[in-house]
mmCIF file of C-alpha atoms in Angstrom:
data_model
loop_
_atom_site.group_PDB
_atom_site.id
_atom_site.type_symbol
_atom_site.label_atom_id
_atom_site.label_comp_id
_atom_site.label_asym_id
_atom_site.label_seq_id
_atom_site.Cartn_x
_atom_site.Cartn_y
_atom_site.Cartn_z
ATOM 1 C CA UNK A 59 -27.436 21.930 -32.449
ATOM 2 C CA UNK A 60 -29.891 20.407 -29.954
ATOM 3 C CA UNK A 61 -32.348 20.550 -32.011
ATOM 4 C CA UNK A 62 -31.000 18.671 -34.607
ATOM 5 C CA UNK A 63 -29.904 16.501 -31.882
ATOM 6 C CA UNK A 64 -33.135 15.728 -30.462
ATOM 7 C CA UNK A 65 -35.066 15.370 -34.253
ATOM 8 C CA UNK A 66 -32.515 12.908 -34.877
ATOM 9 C CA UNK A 67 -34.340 9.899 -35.456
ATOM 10 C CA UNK A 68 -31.767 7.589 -34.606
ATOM 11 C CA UNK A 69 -30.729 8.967 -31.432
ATOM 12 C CA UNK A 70 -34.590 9.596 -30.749
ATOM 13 C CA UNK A 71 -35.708 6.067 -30.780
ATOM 14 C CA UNK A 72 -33.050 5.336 -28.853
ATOM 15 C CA UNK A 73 -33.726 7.234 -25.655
ATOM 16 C CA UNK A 74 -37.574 7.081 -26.363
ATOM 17 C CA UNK A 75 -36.382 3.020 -25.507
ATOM 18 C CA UNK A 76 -34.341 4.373 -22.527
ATOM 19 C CA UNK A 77 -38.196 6.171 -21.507
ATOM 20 C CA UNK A 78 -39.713 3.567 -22.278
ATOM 21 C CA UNK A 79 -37.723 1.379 -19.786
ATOM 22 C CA UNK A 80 -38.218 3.802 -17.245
ATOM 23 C CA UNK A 81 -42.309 4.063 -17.502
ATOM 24 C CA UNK A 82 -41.634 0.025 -16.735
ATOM 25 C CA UNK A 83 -39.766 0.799 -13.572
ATOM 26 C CA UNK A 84 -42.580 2.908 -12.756
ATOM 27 C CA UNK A 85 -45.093 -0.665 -12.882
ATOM 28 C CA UNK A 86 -42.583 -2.930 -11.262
ATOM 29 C CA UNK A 87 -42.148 -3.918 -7.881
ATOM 30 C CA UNK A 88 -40.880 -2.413 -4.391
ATOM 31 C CA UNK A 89 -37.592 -4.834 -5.314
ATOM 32 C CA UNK A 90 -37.170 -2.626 -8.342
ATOM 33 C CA UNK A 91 -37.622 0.546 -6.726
ATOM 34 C CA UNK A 92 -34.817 -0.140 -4.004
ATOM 35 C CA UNK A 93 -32.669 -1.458 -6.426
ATOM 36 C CA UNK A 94 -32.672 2.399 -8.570
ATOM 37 C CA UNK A 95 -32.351 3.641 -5.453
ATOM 38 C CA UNK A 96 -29.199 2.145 -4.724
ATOM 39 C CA UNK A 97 -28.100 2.780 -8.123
ATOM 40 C CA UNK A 98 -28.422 6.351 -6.998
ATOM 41 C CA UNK A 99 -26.812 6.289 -3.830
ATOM 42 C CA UNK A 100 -23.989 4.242 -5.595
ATOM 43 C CA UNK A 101 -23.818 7.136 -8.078
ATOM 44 C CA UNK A 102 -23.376 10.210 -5.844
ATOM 45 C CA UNK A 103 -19.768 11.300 -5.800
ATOM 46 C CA UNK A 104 -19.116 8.561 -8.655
ATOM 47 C CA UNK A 105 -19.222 7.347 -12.333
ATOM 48 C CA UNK A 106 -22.226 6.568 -13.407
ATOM 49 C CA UNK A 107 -19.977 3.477 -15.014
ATOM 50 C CA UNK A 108 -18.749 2.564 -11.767
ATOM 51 C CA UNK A 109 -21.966 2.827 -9.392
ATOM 52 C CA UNK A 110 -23.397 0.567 -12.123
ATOM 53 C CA UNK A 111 -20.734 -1.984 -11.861
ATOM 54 C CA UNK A 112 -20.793 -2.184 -8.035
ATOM 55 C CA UNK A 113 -24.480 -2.688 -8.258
ATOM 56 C CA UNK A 114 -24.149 -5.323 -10.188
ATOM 57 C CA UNK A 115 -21.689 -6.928 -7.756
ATOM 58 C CA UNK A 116 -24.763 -6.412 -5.042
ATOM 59 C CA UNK A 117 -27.047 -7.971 -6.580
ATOM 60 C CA UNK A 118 -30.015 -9.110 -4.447
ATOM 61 C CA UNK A 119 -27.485 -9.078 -1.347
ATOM 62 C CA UNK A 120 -28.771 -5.191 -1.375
ATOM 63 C CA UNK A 121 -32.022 -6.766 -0.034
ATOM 64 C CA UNK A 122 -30.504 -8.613 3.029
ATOM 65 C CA UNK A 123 -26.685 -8.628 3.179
ATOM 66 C CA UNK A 124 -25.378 -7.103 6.584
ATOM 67 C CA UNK A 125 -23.206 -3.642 6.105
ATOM 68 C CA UNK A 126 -20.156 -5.732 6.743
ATOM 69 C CA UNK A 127 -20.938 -7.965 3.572
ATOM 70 C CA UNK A 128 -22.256 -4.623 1.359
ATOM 71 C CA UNK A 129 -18.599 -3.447 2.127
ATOM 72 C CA UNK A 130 -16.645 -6.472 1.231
ATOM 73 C CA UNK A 131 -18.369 -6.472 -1.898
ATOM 74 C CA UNK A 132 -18.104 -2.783 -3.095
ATOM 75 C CA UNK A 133 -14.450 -3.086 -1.761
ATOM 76 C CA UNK A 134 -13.813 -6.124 -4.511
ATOM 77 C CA UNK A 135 -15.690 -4.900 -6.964
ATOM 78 C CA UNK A 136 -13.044 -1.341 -6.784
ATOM 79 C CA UNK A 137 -15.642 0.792 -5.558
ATOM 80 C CA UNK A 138 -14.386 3.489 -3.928
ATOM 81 C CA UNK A 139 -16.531 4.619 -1.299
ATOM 82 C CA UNK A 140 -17.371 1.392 0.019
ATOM 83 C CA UNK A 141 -17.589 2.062 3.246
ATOM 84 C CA UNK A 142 -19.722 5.385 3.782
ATOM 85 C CA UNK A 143 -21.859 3.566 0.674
ATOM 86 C CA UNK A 144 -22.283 0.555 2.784
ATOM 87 C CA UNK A 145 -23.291 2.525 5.748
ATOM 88 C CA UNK A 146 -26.061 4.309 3.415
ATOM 89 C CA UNK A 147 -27.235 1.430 1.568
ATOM 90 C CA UNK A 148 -28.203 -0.027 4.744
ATOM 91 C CA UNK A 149 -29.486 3.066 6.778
ATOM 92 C CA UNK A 150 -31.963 3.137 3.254
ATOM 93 C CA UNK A 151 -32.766 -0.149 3.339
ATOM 94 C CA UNK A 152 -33.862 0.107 7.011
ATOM 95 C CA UNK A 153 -35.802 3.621 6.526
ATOM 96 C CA UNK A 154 -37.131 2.749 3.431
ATOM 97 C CA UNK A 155 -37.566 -0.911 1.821
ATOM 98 C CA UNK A 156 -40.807 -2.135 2.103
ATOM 99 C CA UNK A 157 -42.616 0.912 1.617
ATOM 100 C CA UNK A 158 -40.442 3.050 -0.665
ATOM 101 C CA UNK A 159 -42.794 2.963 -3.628
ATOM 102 C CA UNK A 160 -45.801 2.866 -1.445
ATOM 103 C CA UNK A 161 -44.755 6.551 -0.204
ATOM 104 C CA UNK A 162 -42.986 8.036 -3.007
ATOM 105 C CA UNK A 163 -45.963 7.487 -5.600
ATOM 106 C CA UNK A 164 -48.595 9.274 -4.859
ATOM 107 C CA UNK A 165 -46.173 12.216 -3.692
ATOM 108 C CA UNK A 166 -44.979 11.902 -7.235
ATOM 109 C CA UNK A 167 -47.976 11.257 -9.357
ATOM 110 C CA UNK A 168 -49.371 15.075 -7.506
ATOM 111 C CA UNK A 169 -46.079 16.751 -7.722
ATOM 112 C CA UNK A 170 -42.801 15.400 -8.589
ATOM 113 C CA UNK A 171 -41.175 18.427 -6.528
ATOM 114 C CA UNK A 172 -42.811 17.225 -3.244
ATOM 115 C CA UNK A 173 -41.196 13.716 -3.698
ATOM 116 C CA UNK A 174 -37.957 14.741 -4.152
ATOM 117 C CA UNK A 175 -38.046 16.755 -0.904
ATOM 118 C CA UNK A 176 -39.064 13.140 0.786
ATOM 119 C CA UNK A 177 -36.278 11.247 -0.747
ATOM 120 C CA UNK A 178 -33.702 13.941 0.781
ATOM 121 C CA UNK A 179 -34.479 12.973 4.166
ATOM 122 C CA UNK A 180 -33.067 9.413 3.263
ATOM 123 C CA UNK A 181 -29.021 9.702 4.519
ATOM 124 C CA UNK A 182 -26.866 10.420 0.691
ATOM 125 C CA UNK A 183 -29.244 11.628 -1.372
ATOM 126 C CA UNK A 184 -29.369 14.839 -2.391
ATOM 127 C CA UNK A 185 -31.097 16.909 -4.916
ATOM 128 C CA UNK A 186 -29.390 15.191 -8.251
ATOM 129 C CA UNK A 187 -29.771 11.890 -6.353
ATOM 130 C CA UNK A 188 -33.441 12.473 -5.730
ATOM 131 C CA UNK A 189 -33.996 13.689 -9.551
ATOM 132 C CA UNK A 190 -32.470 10.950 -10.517
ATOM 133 C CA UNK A 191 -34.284 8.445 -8.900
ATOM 134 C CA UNK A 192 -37.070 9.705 -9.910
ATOM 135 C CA UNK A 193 -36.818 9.711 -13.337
ATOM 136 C CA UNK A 194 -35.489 6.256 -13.546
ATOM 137 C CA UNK A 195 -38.569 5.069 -11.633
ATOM 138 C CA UNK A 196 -41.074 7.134 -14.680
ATOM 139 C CA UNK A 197 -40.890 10.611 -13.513
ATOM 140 C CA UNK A 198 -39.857 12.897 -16.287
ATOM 141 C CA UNK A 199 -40.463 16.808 -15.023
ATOM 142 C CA UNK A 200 -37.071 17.537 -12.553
ATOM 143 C CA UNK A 201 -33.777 17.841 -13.968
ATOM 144 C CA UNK A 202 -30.179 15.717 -13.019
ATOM 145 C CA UNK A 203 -27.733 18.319 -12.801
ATOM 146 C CA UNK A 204 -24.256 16.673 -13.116
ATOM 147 C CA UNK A 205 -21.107 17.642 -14.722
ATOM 148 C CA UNK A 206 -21.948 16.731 -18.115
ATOM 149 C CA UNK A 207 -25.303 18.857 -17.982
ATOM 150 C CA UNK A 208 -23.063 21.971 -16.208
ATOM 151 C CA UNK A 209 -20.382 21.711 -19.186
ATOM 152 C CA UNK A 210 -23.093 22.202 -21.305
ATOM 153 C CA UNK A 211 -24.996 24.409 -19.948
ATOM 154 C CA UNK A 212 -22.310 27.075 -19.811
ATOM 155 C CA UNK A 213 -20.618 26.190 -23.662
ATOM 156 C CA UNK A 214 -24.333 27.275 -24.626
ATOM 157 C CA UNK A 215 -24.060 30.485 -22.780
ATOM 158 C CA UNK A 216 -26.666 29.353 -20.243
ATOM 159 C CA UNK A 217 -24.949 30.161 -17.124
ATOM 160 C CA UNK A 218 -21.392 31.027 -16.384
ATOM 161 C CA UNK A 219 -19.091 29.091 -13.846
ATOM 162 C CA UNK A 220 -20.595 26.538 -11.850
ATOM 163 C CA UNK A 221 -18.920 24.160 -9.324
ATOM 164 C CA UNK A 222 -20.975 21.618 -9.846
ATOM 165 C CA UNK A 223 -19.626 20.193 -6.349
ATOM 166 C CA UNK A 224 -20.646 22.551 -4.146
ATOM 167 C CA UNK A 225 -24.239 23.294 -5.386
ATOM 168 C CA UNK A 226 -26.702 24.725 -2.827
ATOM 169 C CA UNK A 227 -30.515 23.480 -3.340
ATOM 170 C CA UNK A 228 -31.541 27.071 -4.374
ATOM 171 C CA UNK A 229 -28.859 27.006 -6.960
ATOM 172 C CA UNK A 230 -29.796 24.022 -8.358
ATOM 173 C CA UNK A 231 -33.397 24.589 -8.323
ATOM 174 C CA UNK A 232 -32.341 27.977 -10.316
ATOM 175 C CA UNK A 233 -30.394 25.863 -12.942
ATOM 176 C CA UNK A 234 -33.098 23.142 -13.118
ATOM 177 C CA UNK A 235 -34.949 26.259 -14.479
ATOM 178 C CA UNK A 236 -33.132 27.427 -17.160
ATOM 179 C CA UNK A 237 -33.029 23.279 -18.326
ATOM 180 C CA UNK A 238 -37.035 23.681 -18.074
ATOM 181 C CA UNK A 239 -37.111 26.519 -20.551
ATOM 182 C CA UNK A 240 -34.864 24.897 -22.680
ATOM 183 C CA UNK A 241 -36.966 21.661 -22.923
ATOM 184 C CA UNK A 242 -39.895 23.636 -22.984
ATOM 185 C CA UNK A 243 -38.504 25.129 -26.205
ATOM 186 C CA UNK A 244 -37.889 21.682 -27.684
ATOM 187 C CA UNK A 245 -41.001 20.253 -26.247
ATOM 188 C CA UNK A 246 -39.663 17.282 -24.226
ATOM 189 C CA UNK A 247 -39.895 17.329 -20.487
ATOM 190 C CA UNK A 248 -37.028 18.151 -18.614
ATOM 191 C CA UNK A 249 -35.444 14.465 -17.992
ATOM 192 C CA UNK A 250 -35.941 13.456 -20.974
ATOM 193 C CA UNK A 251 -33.683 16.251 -22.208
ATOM 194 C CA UNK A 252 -31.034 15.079 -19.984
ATOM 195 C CA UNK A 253 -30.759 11.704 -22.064
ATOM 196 C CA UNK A 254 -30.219 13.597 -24.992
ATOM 197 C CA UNK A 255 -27.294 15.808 -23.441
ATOM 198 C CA UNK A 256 -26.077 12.914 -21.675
ATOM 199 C CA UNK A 257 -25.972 11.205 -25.288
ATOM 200 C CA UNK A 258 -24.427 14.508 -26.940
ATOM 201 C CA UNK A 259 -21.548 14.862 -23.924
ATOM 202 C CA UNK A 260 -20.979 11.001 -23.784
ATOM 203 C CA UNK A 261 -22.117 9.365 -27.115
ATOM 204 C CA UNK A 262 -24.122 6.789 -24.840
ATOM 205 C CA UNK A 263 -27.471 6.281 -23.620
ATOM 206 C CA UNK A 264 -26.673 4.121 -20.287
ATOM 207 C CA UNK A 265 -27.575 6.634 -17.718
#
């Protein structure tokens, strides 16, 4: 069913776009990279929908707002977390900006796994968070284990109950696994197989 799924050439082209956009994050500037960032840290614990939308309210306050005015915003905008997001947003921007993509690349261009262990010392993201990040700023090989990716996952047989909550880093590392072997056995890399679950669990290619 995957299969199919992936040599669909409709649904293909489509997420070879979403790639595509992605390798471009990879070129752009350090503005770019904090913004997927907070995308991520907006995401944790949320809808992807939703951590979009209060991004979106940000806009380039992200860059400069005080935590007071982050709040306010993510509190009108019906974010939910808005104030431990807040909180994190800024403790990033102050650990981070200016140098984020400085760091992270050539950690990533050598091995992907070794920049994900750098983003986790950054306060809210974790291992999804990190994977994430990464492979909206052009880095394809570590997997975003979510619910959608757990629900499928076990309807395939791949693993049995999971809470995807409550993952430890050894679990997920053990799951990212068994989503290597299947992309291996389709031939994509690892994130890129997440757009096409995410597009079989959700019918949409936003993520």
């Amino acid at each position: 069913m995957l299969r199919s799924l992936v040599q669909n050439p409709r649904v293909r082209a489509r997420v070879l776009e979403r790639v595509d956009e992605f390798r471009l994050n990879n070129l752009s500037n350090e503005e770019v990279w904090f913004r997927e960032l907070t995308l991520c840290l907006l995401t944790a614990n949320s809808s992807f929908i939703s951590a979009y939308q209060a991004l979106n309210c940000l806009g380039d306050k992200i860059y400069y707002a005080n935590e007071e005015v982050i709040r306010s915003i993510l509190k009108s905008c019906k974010y939910r977390f808005y104030n431990l997001k807040a909180k994190y947003i800024i403790m990033a921007r102050e650990k981070v900006y200016g140098k984020l993509k400085e760091e992270i690349t050539p950690l990533a261009d050598s091995d992907q796994q070794l920049a994900r262990e750098k983003l986790l010392n950054i306060k809210g993201i974790g291992m999804k968070e990190a994977s994430h990040f990464l492979r909206n700023v052009g880095y394809f090989d570590l997997a975003i284990i979510d619910r959608h990716l757990i629900d499928f996952m076990r309807r395939i047989g791949a693993i049995g109950e999971t809470n995807v909550k409550h993952l430890s880093k050894s679990r997920y590392i053990s799951l990212e696994s068994v989503l290597k072997s299947i992309a291996l056995n389709l031939n994509i890399s690892v994130g890129i197989l997440d757009l096409f679950i995410w597009y079989k669990e959700t019918n949409t290619i936003v993520k």
